[in-house]
Amino acid sequence: MKKIVGPGLLTPLLVASSIAWAAERPANTYFSMAITENSHNHYGENLLYLDFSPREAGASQHPRTVQSVRVEPGQITADGVADEWDSSRFTLIKPRVMNNYPLSNHRDATPTDILLGSAWDGEYLYFVVQWEDANGDASINRNRWVYRGGQWVPMPLTPFRPGTAAATAVNRNDRMQGVESEDRAFFMFPMVDRQGNFKSGGQGCGGYCHANLAVSGDPAKAGIGDGSAAMHTTVEGDIADLWHWTATRHLPMNTLWDGRVEYGLESYNGRKGDEGNEPFIDNALTKPFRPQYVHRGDLESGSYTIPGFRTERLVEADLIPITEDMQFAEGVSLPYYIGTPGQGSRNDVYSDARFDEATGRWTLELKRKLVTADQQHDRQFTPGADAPPPVDELVVRGDIERGAQLFKEKACSACHGENGEGTFNGETWDYPRNQRTSAQAILNAASILRPSRQQNVIHELKKWDEQPPAALMPYVTLTAQEAEDIAAWLQTRYTPFGQ
């Protein structure tokens, strides 16, 4: 396999006038990006600055700035190898936990460093993302079927690999989600941002993602309360473009899920897909619970009589329905998803990725037209006024000792308990558990600037006549770094799932 980072062949075009360049280049903007390792929890950077301005390699810039370098048309192949990129232009991101569900049986996010680069050629915008997988493997088997003991069952979650970042998760010995998930990457670009999340000092995606994650249901019965993990903007009219790449569902079809986050309150889910269809359908029946199809060629070759045989991929042209007389050896596995042609603006972004088994690293490349036909739902990368560059102090991974001190100083322990364990009575939380949570969830719950904050919290609590408003989360003055410190400490606090 080719090296993940190439020898530095990509160079910017030289132009006679920076004024002429500025007249045609896209406007600088903020964005967010995050990575998920076989889970729903993710880590990344909630506020990055995409700078299309011409500048020399190595020029001083804010640590959150990602240079988008102008290149010749066709110079970037977007094949998941990245040999044609100049790695000296990449931004090194020391990511932070962006989301950990306080009550979940998903793997906690364990950040690894991210390299992020960008380029444009007058027609297309490109990104390259490189990161070490937290568990050192490629999670590409979401919901995969396995034949065990005479029946079809979902593939169990891949165990933690010793010596990896994932193996350090505080909930590593917990009962994890029962089936395999997948590796993922997220990008978010503001379109209308009246709330001001995408500006220097703003929360970026943190102002939208899981904005109701303040309380949850009975920990003995379920993980996250209905609606508490809803994703939406909180000011009417605000909207953001969302790109969601997945290693099982989208990688084989060279695309990703192109959608948006729109306005909503309480349990409203504002995460909507753009027009069109996904590039896959489910290979599943409910009665009986089993896959519906096998691969015609693998069946005719007798491969399904080989113990542990694996059909790597299914597309519509390969399908043959499973019948009762078919025989399968122990451990045979089939994909849960069938590749189909994706159509519409939901598939505007081209993607390709490679996983290097030797280094345990992903390289993901993305390519999208600067201007698309779906101007209502897609961020258009066109000339215009630049977003003012970041000037705020960089928020870094939290200090655990400082976080423990702040948890007491800010009186968090008075309600949530000495270790963030919370208090649960009857059928509701008096004070919700906040162990393992993220800084963004803390800021969302505590900020006086949170629009419609009480409506978002009350719907999960007791009725007003049963529970006085004093039980609502009080407004707490916190800097983003203080929230990060508190979260770093809470991410070391742990109550086994279901307790």
Tab-separated table of C-alpha atoms in Angstrom:
chain	number	residue	atom	x	y	z
A	1	MET	CA	0.000	0.000	0.000
A	2	LYS	CA	1.194	3.535	-0.705
A	3	LYS	CA	2.350	5.748	2.106
A	4	ILE	CA	-0.407	7.627	3.851
A	5	VAL	CA	1.390	10.973	3.608
A	6	GLY	CA	3.040	11.691	0.288
A	7	PRO	CA	6.361	13.406	-0.403
A	8	GLY	CA	4.876	16.870	-0.772
A	9	LEU	CA	4.076	17.219	-4.476
A	10	LEU	CA	1.128	19.587	-4.103
A	11	THR	CA	2.018	23.271	-4.486
A	12	PRO	CA	-0.223	26.351	-4.734
A	13	LEU	CA	-0.558	28.219	-8.018
A	14	LEU	CA	1.311	31.502	-8.099
A	15	VAL	CA	-0.809	34.471	-9.170
A	16	ALA	CA	0.293	37.924	-10.201
A	17	SER	CA	-2.103	39.730	-7.925
A	18	SER	CA	-3.521	38.756	-4.571
A	19	ILE	CA	-6.421	41.093	-5.352
A	20	ALA	CA	-7.330	39.060	-8.431
A	21	TRP	CA	-7.084	35.881	-6.374
A	22	ALA	CA	-9.330	37.279	-3.648
A	23	ALA	CA	-11.926	38.277	-6.240
A	24	GLU	CA	-12.447	34.690	-7.340
A	25	ARG	CA	-11.678	32.577	-4.307
A	26	PRO	CA	-14.435	31.304	-1.975
A	27	ALA	CA	-15.068	33.248	1.207
A	28	ASN	CA	-13.312	32.039	4.333
A	29	THR	CA	-15.655	30.288	6.742
A	30	TYR	CA	-15.832	28.317	9.959
A	31	PHE	CA	-16.685	24.625	10.154
A	32	SER	CA	-16.593	21.620	12.500
A	33	MET	CA	-15.322	18.073	12.126
A	34	ALA	CA	-15.339	14.938	14.265
A	35	ILE	CA	-14.317	11.272	14.194
A	36	THR	CA	-16.088	8.222	15.607
A	37	GLU	CA	-14.461	4.864	16.371
A	38	ASN	CA	-17.046	2.073	16.044
A	39	SER	CA	-19.497	3.941	18.258
A	40	HIS	CA	-21.878	6.891	18.513
A	41	ASN	CA	-19.540	8.934	20.689
A	42	HIS	CA	-17.110	11.188	18.860
A	43	TYR	CA	-14.098	13.447	19.196
A	44	GLY	CA	-12.786	16.293	17.071
A	45	GLU	CA	-12.774	20.088	16.911
A	46	ASN	CA	-16.012	22.040	17.205
A	47	LEU	CA	-14.673	25.216	15.572
A	48	LEU	CA	-12.172	25.337	12.698
A	49	TYR	CA	-11.448	28.129	10.221
A	50	LEU	CA	-11.282	27.266	6.507
A	51	ASP	CA	-8.939	29.817	4.917
A	52	PHE	CA	-8.896	30.106	1.109
A	53	SER	CA	-6.478	33.066	1.175
A	54	PRO	CA	-3.128	32.528	-0.590
A	55	ARG	CA	-0.279	32.147	1.851
A	56	GLU	CA	3.180	30.658	1.947
A	57	ALA	CA	3.726	27.238	3.469
A	58	GLY	CA	4.673	27.562	7.118
A	59	ALA	CA	3.145	31.036	7.503
A	60	SER	CA	1.933	31.861	10.997
A	61	GLN	CA	-1.737	31.114	11.593
A	62	HIS	CA	-4.200	30.385	14.374
A	63	PRO	CA	-4.019	26.701	15.441
A	64	ARG	CA	-7.641	26.228	14.346
A	65	THR	CA	-6.964	27.407	10.780
A	66	VAL	CA	-7.111	24.920	7.903
A	67	GLN	CA	-5.539	26.222	4.681
A	68	SER	CA	-7.429	25.452	1.491
A	69	VAL	CA	-4.737	25.580	-1.199
A	70	ARG	CA	-5.558	26.351	-4.812
A	71	VAL	CA	-4.509	23.584	-7.208
A	72	GLU	CA	-4.741	22.744	-10.898
A	73	PRO	CA	-7.913	20.950	-12.050
A	74	GLY	CA	-7.432	17.200	-11.736
A	75	GLN	CA	-4.358	17.533	-9.529
A	76	ILE	CA	-6.165	15.838	-6.641
A	77	THR	CA	-7.434	12.356	-7.437
A	78	ALA	CA	-9.514	11.795	-4.264
A	79	ASP	CA	-8.649	8.097	-4.182
A	80	GLY	CA	-7.979	7.715	-0.460
A	81	VAL	CA	-4.189	7.576	-0.884
A	82	ALA	CA	-3.189	11.277	-0.669
A	83	ASP	CA	0.250	10.998	-2.304
A	84	GLU	CA	-0.394	14.211	-4.235
A	85	TRP	CA	-0.951	16.336	-1.119
A	86	ASP	CA	1.710	18.474	0.565
A	87	SER	CA	1.559	17.362	4.187
A	88	SER	CA	3.320	20.553	5.319
A	89	ARG	CA	0.013	22.310	4.609
A	90	PHE	CA	-1.966	20.035	6.907
A	91	THR	CA	-3.329	21.226	10.230
A	92	LEU	CA	-2.557	19.026	13.226
A	93	ILE	CA	-5.610	18.806	15.453
A	94	LYS	CA	-5.331	17.712	19.061
A	95	PRO	CA	-8.995	16.734	19.290
A	96	ARG	CA	-11.228	16.821	22.325
A	97	VAL	CA	-14.218	14.671	23.244
A	98	MET	CA	-17.155	16.259	21.440
A	99	ASN	CA	-19.815	13.884	22.669
A	100	ASN	CA	-20.067	11.132	25.243
A	101	TYR	CA	-23.558	10.113	26.260
A	102	PRO	CA	-23.696	10.199	30.084
A	103	LEU	CA	-25.896	7.092	30.114
A	104	SER	CA	-24.946	4.808	27.277
A	105	ASN	CA	-23.453	1.449	26.510
A	106	HIS	CA	-21.488	2.826	23.580
A	107	ARG	CA	-17.731	3.089	23.687
A	108	ASP	CA	-16.510	6.344	25.145
A	109	ALA	CA	-14.573	8.539	22.735
A	110	THR	CA	-10.797	8.305	23.183
A	111	PRO	CA	-9.177	11.018	21.029
A	112	THR	CA	-6.258	10.422	18.689
A	113	ASP	CA	-4.493	13.147	16.695
A	114	ILE	CA	-6.014	14.224	13.367
A	115	LEU	CA	-4.291	15.654	10.285
A	116	LEU	CA	-6.608	17.768	8.132
A	117	GLY	CA	-5.923	19.362	4.749
A	118	SER	CA	-7.989	21.154	2.121
A	119	ALA	CA	-7.678	22.354	-1.481
A	120	TRP	CA	-9.817	23.783	-4.291
A	121	ASP	CA	-9.450	24.074	-8.056
A	122	GLY	CA	-12.115	26.518	-9.203
A	123	GLU	CA	-14.780	23.807	-9.547
A	124	TYR	CA	-14.297	21.455	-6.598
A	125	LEU	CA	-13.482	21.651	-2.899
A	126	TYR	CA	-11.336	18.845	-1.440
A	127	PHE	CA	-10.548	17.598	2.048
A	128	VAL	CA	-8.117	14.972	3.279
A	129	VAL	CA	-8.368	13.572	6.809
A	130	GLN	CA	-5.842	11.203	8.385
A	131	TRP	CA	-6.087	9.690	11.841
A	132	GLU	CA	-5.019	6.685	13.863
A	133	ASP	CA	-8.042	4.554	14.599
A	134	ALA	CA	-8.562	4.502	18.363
A	135	ASN	CA	-8.881	0.706	18.368
A	136	GLY	CA	-6.278	0.148	15.654
A	137	ASP	CA	-8.714	-1.498	13.251
A	138	ALA	CA	-11.094	-0.694	10.408
A	139	SER	CA	-14.668	-0.975	11.653
A	140	ILE	CA	-16.489	-1.831	8.409
A	141	ASN	CA	-18.984	-4.448	9.612
A	142	ARG	CA	-21.966	-2.518	10.944
A	143	ASN	CA	-24.815	-4.967	11.725
A	144	ARG	CA	-23.130	-7.751	9.689
A	145	TRP	CA	-24.913	-11.109	9.796
A	146	VAL	CA	-23.092	-14.180	11.178
A	147	TYR	CA	-24.370	-17.772	11.078
A	148	ARG	CA	-23.999	-19.221	14.596
A	149	GLY	CA	-25.541	-22.360	16.052
A	150	GLY	CA	-27.975	-22.825	13.199
A	151	GLN	CA	-29.299	-19.264	13.112
A	152	TRP	CA	-28.384	-15.814	11.855
A	153	VAL	CA	-27.281	-13.298	14.487
A	154	PRO	CA	-25.743	-9.797	14.305
A	155	MET	CA	-21.957	-9.643	14.586
A	156	PRO	CA	-20.954	-8.784	18.170
A	157	LEU	CA	-18.980	-5.653	18.898
A	158	THR	CA	-15.242	-5.986	18.238
A	159	PRO	CA	-13.380	-6.203	21.580
A	160	PHE	CA	-11.001	-3.516	22.740
A	161	ARG	CA	-7.488	-4.188	21.484
A	162	PRO	CA	-4.816	-4.014	24.216
A	163	GLY	CA	-2.467	-1.076	23.937
A	164	THR	CA	-4.826	1.102	21.905
A	165	ALA	CA	-6.409	4.409	22.877
A	166	ALA	CA	-9.838	2.758	22.968
A	167	ALA	CA	-8.621	0.314	25.613
A	168	THR	CA	-8.157	3.251	28.005
A	169	ALA	CA	-11.874	4.185	27.976
A	170	VAL	CA	-13.278	4.395	31.485
A	171	ASN	CA	-16.184	2.150	30.458
A	172	ARG	CA	-13.932	-0.447	28.788
A	173	ASN	CA	-15.204	-3.216	31.084
A	174	ASP	CA	-18.849	-2.263	30.675
A	175	ARG	CA	-21.490	-4.194	28.768
A	176	MET	CA	-21.155	-2.575	25.362
A	177	GLN	CA	-23.723	-2.237	22.644
A	178	GLY	CA	-24.452	-5.738	21.437
A	179	VAL	CA	-23.700	-5.347	17.723
A	180	GLU	CA	-20.892	-4.040	15.562
A	181	SER	CA	-21.029	-0.398	14.448
A	182	GLU	CA	-18.581	1.427	12.142
A	183	ASP	CA	-15.949	4.155	11.888
A	184	ARG	CA	-17.275	7.563	10.865
A	185	ALA	CA	-16.329	11.155	10.074
A	186	PHE	CA	-18.481	14.283	10.328
A	187	PHE	CA	-18.213	17.757	8.802
A	188	MET	CA	-20.554	20.671	9.532
A	189	PHE	CA	-20.676	24.021	7.706
A	190	PRO	CA	-22.896	26.959	8.751
A	191	MET	CA	-25.435	28.326	6.278
A	192	VAL	CA	-27.570	30.583	8.487
A	193	ASP	CA	-26.110	31.197	11.946
A	194	ARG	CA	-28.100	33.846	13.821
A	195	GLN	CA	-27.159	32.271	17.133
A	196	GLY	CA	-23.489	32.910	16.410
A	197	ASN	CA	-22.085	29.438	16.962
A	198	PHE	CA	-19.715	29.675	13.999
A	199	LYS	CA	-17.567	32.653	14.897
A	200	SER	CA	-14.451	33.214	16.986
A	201	GLY	CA	-15.257	32.006	20.482
A	202	GLY	CA	-18.453	30.239	19.368
A	203	GLN	CA	-19.486	26.664	20.077
A	204	GLY	CA	-19.596	25.536	16.458
A	205	CYS	CA	-21.376	22.201	16.108
A	206	GLY	CA	-21.574	22.022	19.898
A	207	GLY	CA	-24.426	24.518	19.834
A	208	TYR	CA	-26.526	22.150	17.720
A	209	CYS	CA	-25.500	18.587	18.435
A	210	HIS	CA	-27.604	16.765	21.001
A	211	ALA	CA	-28.765	20.069	22.469
A	212	ASN	CA	-31.262	18.317	24.754
A	213	LEU	CA	-28.741	15.998	26.352
A	214	ALA	CA	-29.493	17.252	29.858
A	215	VAL	CA	-31.371	14.340	31.384
A	216	SER	CA	-32.046	10.725	30.502
A	217	GLY	CA	-34.299	7.836	31.396
A	218	ASP	CA	-34.133	5.137	34.045
A	219	PRO	CA	-30.560	3.781	33.919
A	220	ALA	CA	-31.793	0.313	34.883
A	221	LYS	CA	-34.087	0.164	31.848
A	222	ALA	CA	-32.506	2.174	29.056
A	223	GLY	CA	-29.641	4.410	28.124
A	224	ILE	CA	-30.607	7.760	26.697
A	225	GLY	CA	-34.056	9.233	27.284
A	226	ASP	CA	-36.320	9.693	24.263
A	227	GLY	CA	-35.570	12.982	22.582
A	228	SER	CA	-32.733	13.931	24.890
A	229	ALA	CA	-30.206	13.257	22.125
A	230	ALA	CA	-32.111	15.183	19.452
A	231	MET	CA	-29.970	17.181	17.047
A	232	HIS	CA	-31.210	20.594	15.898
A	233	THR	CA	-30.483	24.296	15.751
A	234	THR	CA	-32.114	26.346	18.503
A	235	VAL	CA	-32.819	29.642	16.712
A	236	GLU	CA	-35.563	29.670	14.095
A	237	GLY	CA	-34.108	29.910	10.615
A	238	ASP	CA	-30.640	28.655	11.528
A	239	ILE	CA	-29.389	25.795	9.358
A	240	ALA	CA	-26.086	23.982	8.861
A	241	ASP	CA	-24.848	21.651	6.127
A	242	LEU	CA	-23.879	18.235	7.537
A	243	TRP	CA	-21.656	15.601	5.884
A	244	HIS	CA	-21.625	12.145	7.489
A	245	TRP	CA	-19.198	9.529	6.140
A	246	THR	CA	-19.441	5.925	7.304
A	247	ALA	CA	-17.021	3.066	6.698
A	248	THR	CA	-19.670	0.362	6.167
A	249	ARG	CA	-22.548	2.069	4.391
A	250	HIS	CA	-20.860	4.765	2.292
A	251	LEU	CA	-17.240	3.770	1.645
A	252	PRO	CA	-18.112	0.965	-0.842
A	253	MET	CA	-20.276	3.382	-2.865
A	254	ASN	CA	-17.809	6.329	-2.802
A	255	THR	CA	-20.172	8.824	-1.259
A	256	LEU	CA	-21.462	10.013	2.109
A	257	TRP	CA	-24.712	11.172	3.708
A	258	ASP	CA	-25.251	14.823	2.748
A	259	GLY	CA	-27.881	16.459	4.927
A	260	ARG	CA	-28.472	19.376	7.230
A	261	VAL	CA	-29.350	20.383	10.768
A	262	GLU	CA	-32.377	22.661	11.034
A	263	TYR	CA	-34.419	24.403	13.711
A	264	GLY	CA	-36.362	22.529	16.359
A	265	LEU	CA	-37.281	22.399	20.028
A	266	GLU	CA	-37.411	19.690	22.663
A	267	SER	CA	-37.383	16.211	21.114
A	268	TYR	CA	-37.602	17.447	17.513
A	269	ASN	CA	-34.894	15.829	15.407
A	270	GLY	CA	-33.615	18.485	13.031
A	271	ARG	CA	-31.095	16.164	11.374
A	272	LYS	CA	-32.526	15.779	7.873
A	273	GLY	CA	-31.172	14.181	4.732
A	274	ASP	CA	-31.069	16.126	1.485
A	275	GLU	CA	-33.235	15.084	-1.445
A	276	GLY	CA	-32.534	11.667	-2.932
A	277	ASN	CA	-31.871	8.182	-1.634
A	278	GLU	CA	-29.085	6.495	0.292
A	279	PRO	CA	-26.661	4.289	-1.687
A	280	PHE	CA	-27.771	1.154	0.160
A	281	ILE	CA	-30.770	-0.863	1.307
A	282	ASP	CA	-31.040	-3.290	4.220
A	283	ASN	CA	-30.421	-6.988	3.700
A	284	ALA	CA	-32.875	-8.043	6.390
A	285	LEU	CA	-36.171	-9.726	7.107
A	286	THR	CA	-38.062	-9.314	10.379
A	287	LYS	CA	-40.044	-12.574	10.302
A	288	PRO	CA	-37.974	-14.645	10.452
A	289	PHE	CA	-35.146	-12.413	11.674
A	290	ARG	CA	-32.395	-13.133	9.167
A	291	PRO	CA	-30.750	-11.810	6.002
A	292	GLN	CA	-32.869	-11.830	2.875
A	293	TYR	CA	-30.210	-12.336	0.199
A	294	VAL	CA	-26.885	-14.033	-0.482
A	295	HIS	CA	-24.323	-13.441	-3.216
A	296	ARG	CA	-25.172	-15.492	-6.310
A	297	GLY	CA	-21.561	-16.229	-7.236
A	298	ASP	CA	-20.606	-17.248	-3.696
A	299	LEU	CA	-23.614	-19.567	-3.516
A	300	GLU	CA	-22.951	-21.205	-6.879
A	301	SER	CA	-19.269	-21.743	-6.038
A	302	GLY	CA	-20.197	-23.567	-2.826
A	303	SER	CA	-18.393	-21.019	-0.672
A	304	TYR	CA	-21.134	-20.949	1.941
A	305	THR	CA	-20.227	-24.502	2.954
A	306	ILE	CA	-16.791	-23.247	4.068
A	307	PRO	CA	-16.687	-22.413	7.807
A	308	GLY	CA	-16.075	-18.721	8.389
A	309	PHE	CA	-16.542	-17.732	4.741
A	310	ARG	CA	-17.278	-14.047	4.300
A	311	THR	CA	-19.156	-12.302	1.500
A	312	GLU	CA	-17.457	-8.920	1.397
A	313	ARG	CA	-20.036	-6.960	-0.549
A	314	LEU	CA	-23.522	-7.203	-2.011
A	315	VAL	CA	-24.965	-5.171	-4.882
A	316	GLU	CA	-28.352	-5.570	-6.538
A	317	ALA	CA	-27.008	-7.457	-9.561
A	318	ASP	CA	-25.523	-10.187	-7.316
A	319	LEU	CA	-28.595	-11.027	-5.227
A	320	ILE	CA	-30.390	-14.318	-4.851
A	321	PRO	CA	-33.044	-14.828	-2.133
A	322	ILE	CA	-32.286	-17.172	0.747
A	323	THR	CA	-34.450	-20.304	0.768
A	324	GLU	CA	-35.057	-22.867	3.508
A	325	ASP	CA	-33.037	-25.553	1.745
A	326	MET	CA	-29.815	-23.521	1.641
A	327	GLN	CA	-26.999	-24.791	3.850
A	328	PHE	CA	-24.536	-22.530	5.656
A	329	ALA	CA	-21.402	-23.483	7.550
A	330	GLU	CA	-20.672	-22.154	11.022
A	331	GLY	CA	-19.327	-18.603	10.989
A	332	VAL	CA	-20.404	-17.680	7.463
A	333	SER	CA	-21.108	-13.941	7.333
A	334	LEU	CA	-23.092	-11.636	5.053
A	335	PRO	CA	-23.313	-7.846	4.737
A	336	TYR	CA	-26.324	-6.155	6.304
A	337	TYR	CA	-26.292	-3.523	3.565
A	338	ILE	CA	-26.774	-3.903	-0.183
A	339	GLY	CA	-25.124	-1.283	-2.371
A	340	THR	CA	-27.486	0.613	-4.679
A	341	PRO	CA	-26.946	3.674	-6.878
A	342	GLY	CA	-27.307	6.769	-4.723
A	343	GLN	CA	-29.315	9.541	-6.345
A	344	GLY	CA	-30.072	13.189	-5.667
A	345	SER	CA	-28.290	15.866	-3.671
A	346	ARG	CA	-27.909	13.515	-0.705
A	347	ASN	CA	-24.956	12.101	-2.652
A	348	ASP	CA	-23.301	15.379	-3.695
A	349	VAL	CA	-20.025	14.543	-1.938
A	350	TYR	CA	-17.630	12.006	-3.473
A	351	SER	CA	-15.526	10.057	-0.983
A	352	ASP	CA	-12.819	7.433	-0.950
A	353	ALA	CA	-10.773	6.058	1.932
A	354	ARG	CA	-8.016	3.581	2.679
A	355	PHE	CA	-7.089	1.898	5.929
A	356	ASP	CA	-3.427	1.025	6.487
A	357	GLU	CA	-3.292	-2.206	8.484
A	358	ALA	CA	0.385	-1.693	9.318
A	359	THR	CA	-0.106	1.692	10.980
A	360	GLY	CA	-3.757	1.431	12.009
A	361	ARG	CA	-4.478	4.713	10.218
A	362	TRP	CA	-7.323	5.939	8.032
A	363	THR	CA	-6.908	8.292	5.081
A	364	LEU	CA	-10.201	9.785	3.897
A	365	GLU	CA	-10.565	12.112	0.907
A	366	LEU	CA	-13.690	14.122	0.080
A	367	LYS	CA	-14.612	16.025	-3.076
A	368	ARG	CA	-17.620	18.262	-3.685
A	369	LYS	CA	-18.468	20.968	-6.184
A	370	LEU	CA	-17.989	24.456	-4.799
A	371	VAL	CA	-21.470	25.319	-6.085
A	372	THR	CA	-24.239	22.690	-6.132
A	373	ALA	CA	-27.766	22.625	-7.499
A	374	ASP	CA	-29.287	22.270	-4.017
A	375	GLN	CA	-28.625	25.804	-2.820
A	376	GLN	CA	-31.386	25.564	-0.208
A	377	HIS	CA	-29.672	22.766	1.735
A	378	ASP	CA	-25.986	22.826	0.704
A	379	ARG	CA	-23.346	25.283	1.825
A	380	GLN	CA	-22.172	27.107	-1.302
A	381	PHE	CA	-18.459	27.916	-1.375
A	382	THR	CA	-18.583	31.148	-3.350
A	383	PRO	CA	-16.784	34.511	-3.240
A	384	GLY	CA	-18.028	36.935	-0.629
A	385	ALA	CA	-17.239	38.505	2.707
A	386	ASP	CA	-14.805	36.457	4.771
A	387	ALA	CA	-15.798	35.331	8.235
A	388	PRO	CA	-13.490	37.185	10.660
A	389	PRO	CA	-10.578	34.899	11.576
A	390	PRO	CA	-10.306	33.335	15.035
A	391	VAL	CA	-8.683	35.410	17.753
A	392	ASP	CA	-9.835	33.518	20.837
A	393	GLU	CA	-7.508	31.411	22.930
A	394	LEU	CA	-7.300	27.793	21.833
A	395	VAL	CA	-9.338	25.408	23.979
A	396	VAL	CA	-7.281	22.301	24.720
A	397	ARG	CA	-7.897	18.899	26.258
A	398	GLY	CA	-8.981	19.292	29.842
A	399	ASP	CA	-6.906	19.129	32.996
A	400	ILE	CA	-8.342	16.361	35.179
A	401	GLU	CA	-7.122	17.751	38.507
A	402	ARG	CA	-8.332	21.242	37.679
A	403	GLY	CA	-11.671	19.765	36.600
A	404	ALA	CA	-12.151	17.980	39.925
A	405	GLN	CA	-11.488	21.250	41.730
A	406	LEU	CA	-13.902	23.210	39.511
A	407	PHE	CA	-16.621	20.582	39.986
A	408	LYS	CA	-16.606	21.467	43.675
A	409	GLU	CA	-15.989	25.209	43.299
A	410	LYS	CA	-18.925	25.615	40.895
A	411	ALA	CA	-21.131	23.607	43.309
A	412	CYS	CA	-21.778	20.921	40.683
A	413	SER	CA	-21.423	18.232	43.351
A	414	ALA	CA	-24.251	19.749	45.412
A	415	CYS	CA	-26.751	18.433	42.865
A	416	HIS	CA	-24.977	15.813	40.792
A	417	GLY	CA	-23.127	14.082	43.629
A	418	GLU	CA	-19.477	13.896	44.567
A	419	ASN	CA	-18.667	11.836	41.473
A	420	GLY	CA	-21.386	13.020	39.089
A	421	GLU	CA	-23.527	9.965	39.836
A	422	GLY	CA	-26.776	11.959	40.066
A	423	THR	CA	-29.929	11.139	42.008
A	424	PHE	CA	-32.695	8.981	40.539
A	425	ASN	CA	-36.056	8.571	42.312
A	426	GLY	CA	-39.223	6.889	41.136
A	427	GLU	CA	-39.349	7.350	37.391
A	428	THR	CA	-37.237	10.433	36.935
A	429	TRP	CA	-33.959	12.052	37.848
A	430	ASP	CA	-33.909	14.615	40.621
A	431	TYR	CA	-30.434	15.477	39.366
A	432	PRO	CA	-29.142	13.689	36.257
A	433	ARG	CA	-25.932	11.734	36.078
A	434	ASN	CA	-23.222	13.601	34.184
A	435	GLN	CA	-20.355	11.136	34.401
A	436	ARG	CA	-18.429	10.652	31.130
A	437	THR	CA	-20.088	13.692	29.561
A	438	SER	CA	-18.520	16.249	27.204
A	439	ALA	CA	-17.726	19.932	27.651
A	440	GLN	CA	-20.252	20.847	24.975
A	441	ALA	CA	-23.073	19.120	26.854
A	442	ILE	CA	-22.067	20.991	30.013
A	443	LEU	CA	-22.051	24.345	28.220
A	444	ASN	CA	-25.414	23.646	26.575
A	445	ALA	CA	-27.024	22.822	29.901
A	446	ALA	CA	-25.454	25.632	31.936
A	447	SER	CA	-25.417	28.637	29.612
A	448	ILE	CA	-27.852	31.508	30.168
A	449	LEU	CA	-27.587	32.179	26.432
A	450	ARG	CA	-29.111	28.854	25.490
A	451	PRO	CA	-32.325	29.705	23.578
A	452	SER	CA	-35.523	28.065	24.840
A	453	ARG	CA	-33.386	26.347	27.431
A	454	GLN	CA	-36.171	25.642	29.893
A	455	GLN	CA	-38.431	24.089	27.254
A	456	ASN	CA	-35.622	21.753	26.276
A	457	VAL	CA	-35.123	20.541	29.838
A	458	ILE	CA	-38.611	20.528	31.341
A	459	HIS	CA	-40.036	17.999	28.894
A	460	GLU	CA	-37.896	15.276	30.490
A	461	LEU	CA	-38.478	16.317	34.108
A	462	LYS	CA	-41.529	16.012	36.321
A	463	LYS	CA	-44.492	18.301	35.672
A	464	TRP	CA	-44.228	21.795	37.060
A	465	ASP	CA	-46.843	21.076	39.749
A	466	GLU	CA	-44.830	18.059	40.900
A	467	GLN	CA	-41.325	19.439	40.609
A	468	PRO	CA	-40.506	23.088	41.344
A	469	PRO	CA	-38.397	25.032	38.828
A	470	ALA	CA	-35.533	25.051	41.328
A	471	ALA	CA	-34.715	21.560	40.066
A	472	LEU	CA	-33.806	22.957	36.651
A	473	MET	CA	-30.129	23.306	35.855
A	474	PRO	CA	-29.061	26.712	37.202
A	475	TYR	CA	-27.136	29.112	35.031
A	476	VAL	CA	-23.427	28.659	35.683
A	477	THR	CA	-20.676	30.969	34.475
A	478	LEU	CA	-18.117	28.798	32.737
A	479	THR	CA	-15.450	29.387	30.141
A	480	ALA	CA	-15.070	26.814	27.393
A	481	GLN	CA	-11.765	25.715	28.928
A	482	GLU	CA	-13.310	25.339	32.384
A	483	ALA	CA	-16.053	23.172	30.897
A	484	GLU	CA	-13.370	21.112	29.170
A	485	ASP	CA	-11.517	20.656	32.464
A	486	ILE	CA	-14.683	19.570	34.288
A	487	ALA	CA	-15.535	17.173	31.467
A	488	ALA	CA	-12.028	15.690	31.547
A	489	TRP	CA	-12.554	14.796	35.196
A	490	LEU	CA	-16.112	13.519	34.658
A	491	GLN	CA	-14.800	11.286	31.874
A	492	THR	CA	-12.825	9.434	34.556
A	493	ARG	CA	-15.951	8.921	36.702
A	494	TYR	CA	-17.953	5.804	36.031
A	495	THR	CA	-21.052	3.883	37.086
A	496	PRO	CA	-21.600	0.552	35.270
A	497	PHE	CA	-24.289	0.660	32.599
A	498	GLY	CA	-27.741	-0.218	33.909
A	499	GLN	CA	-27.088	0.988	37.467
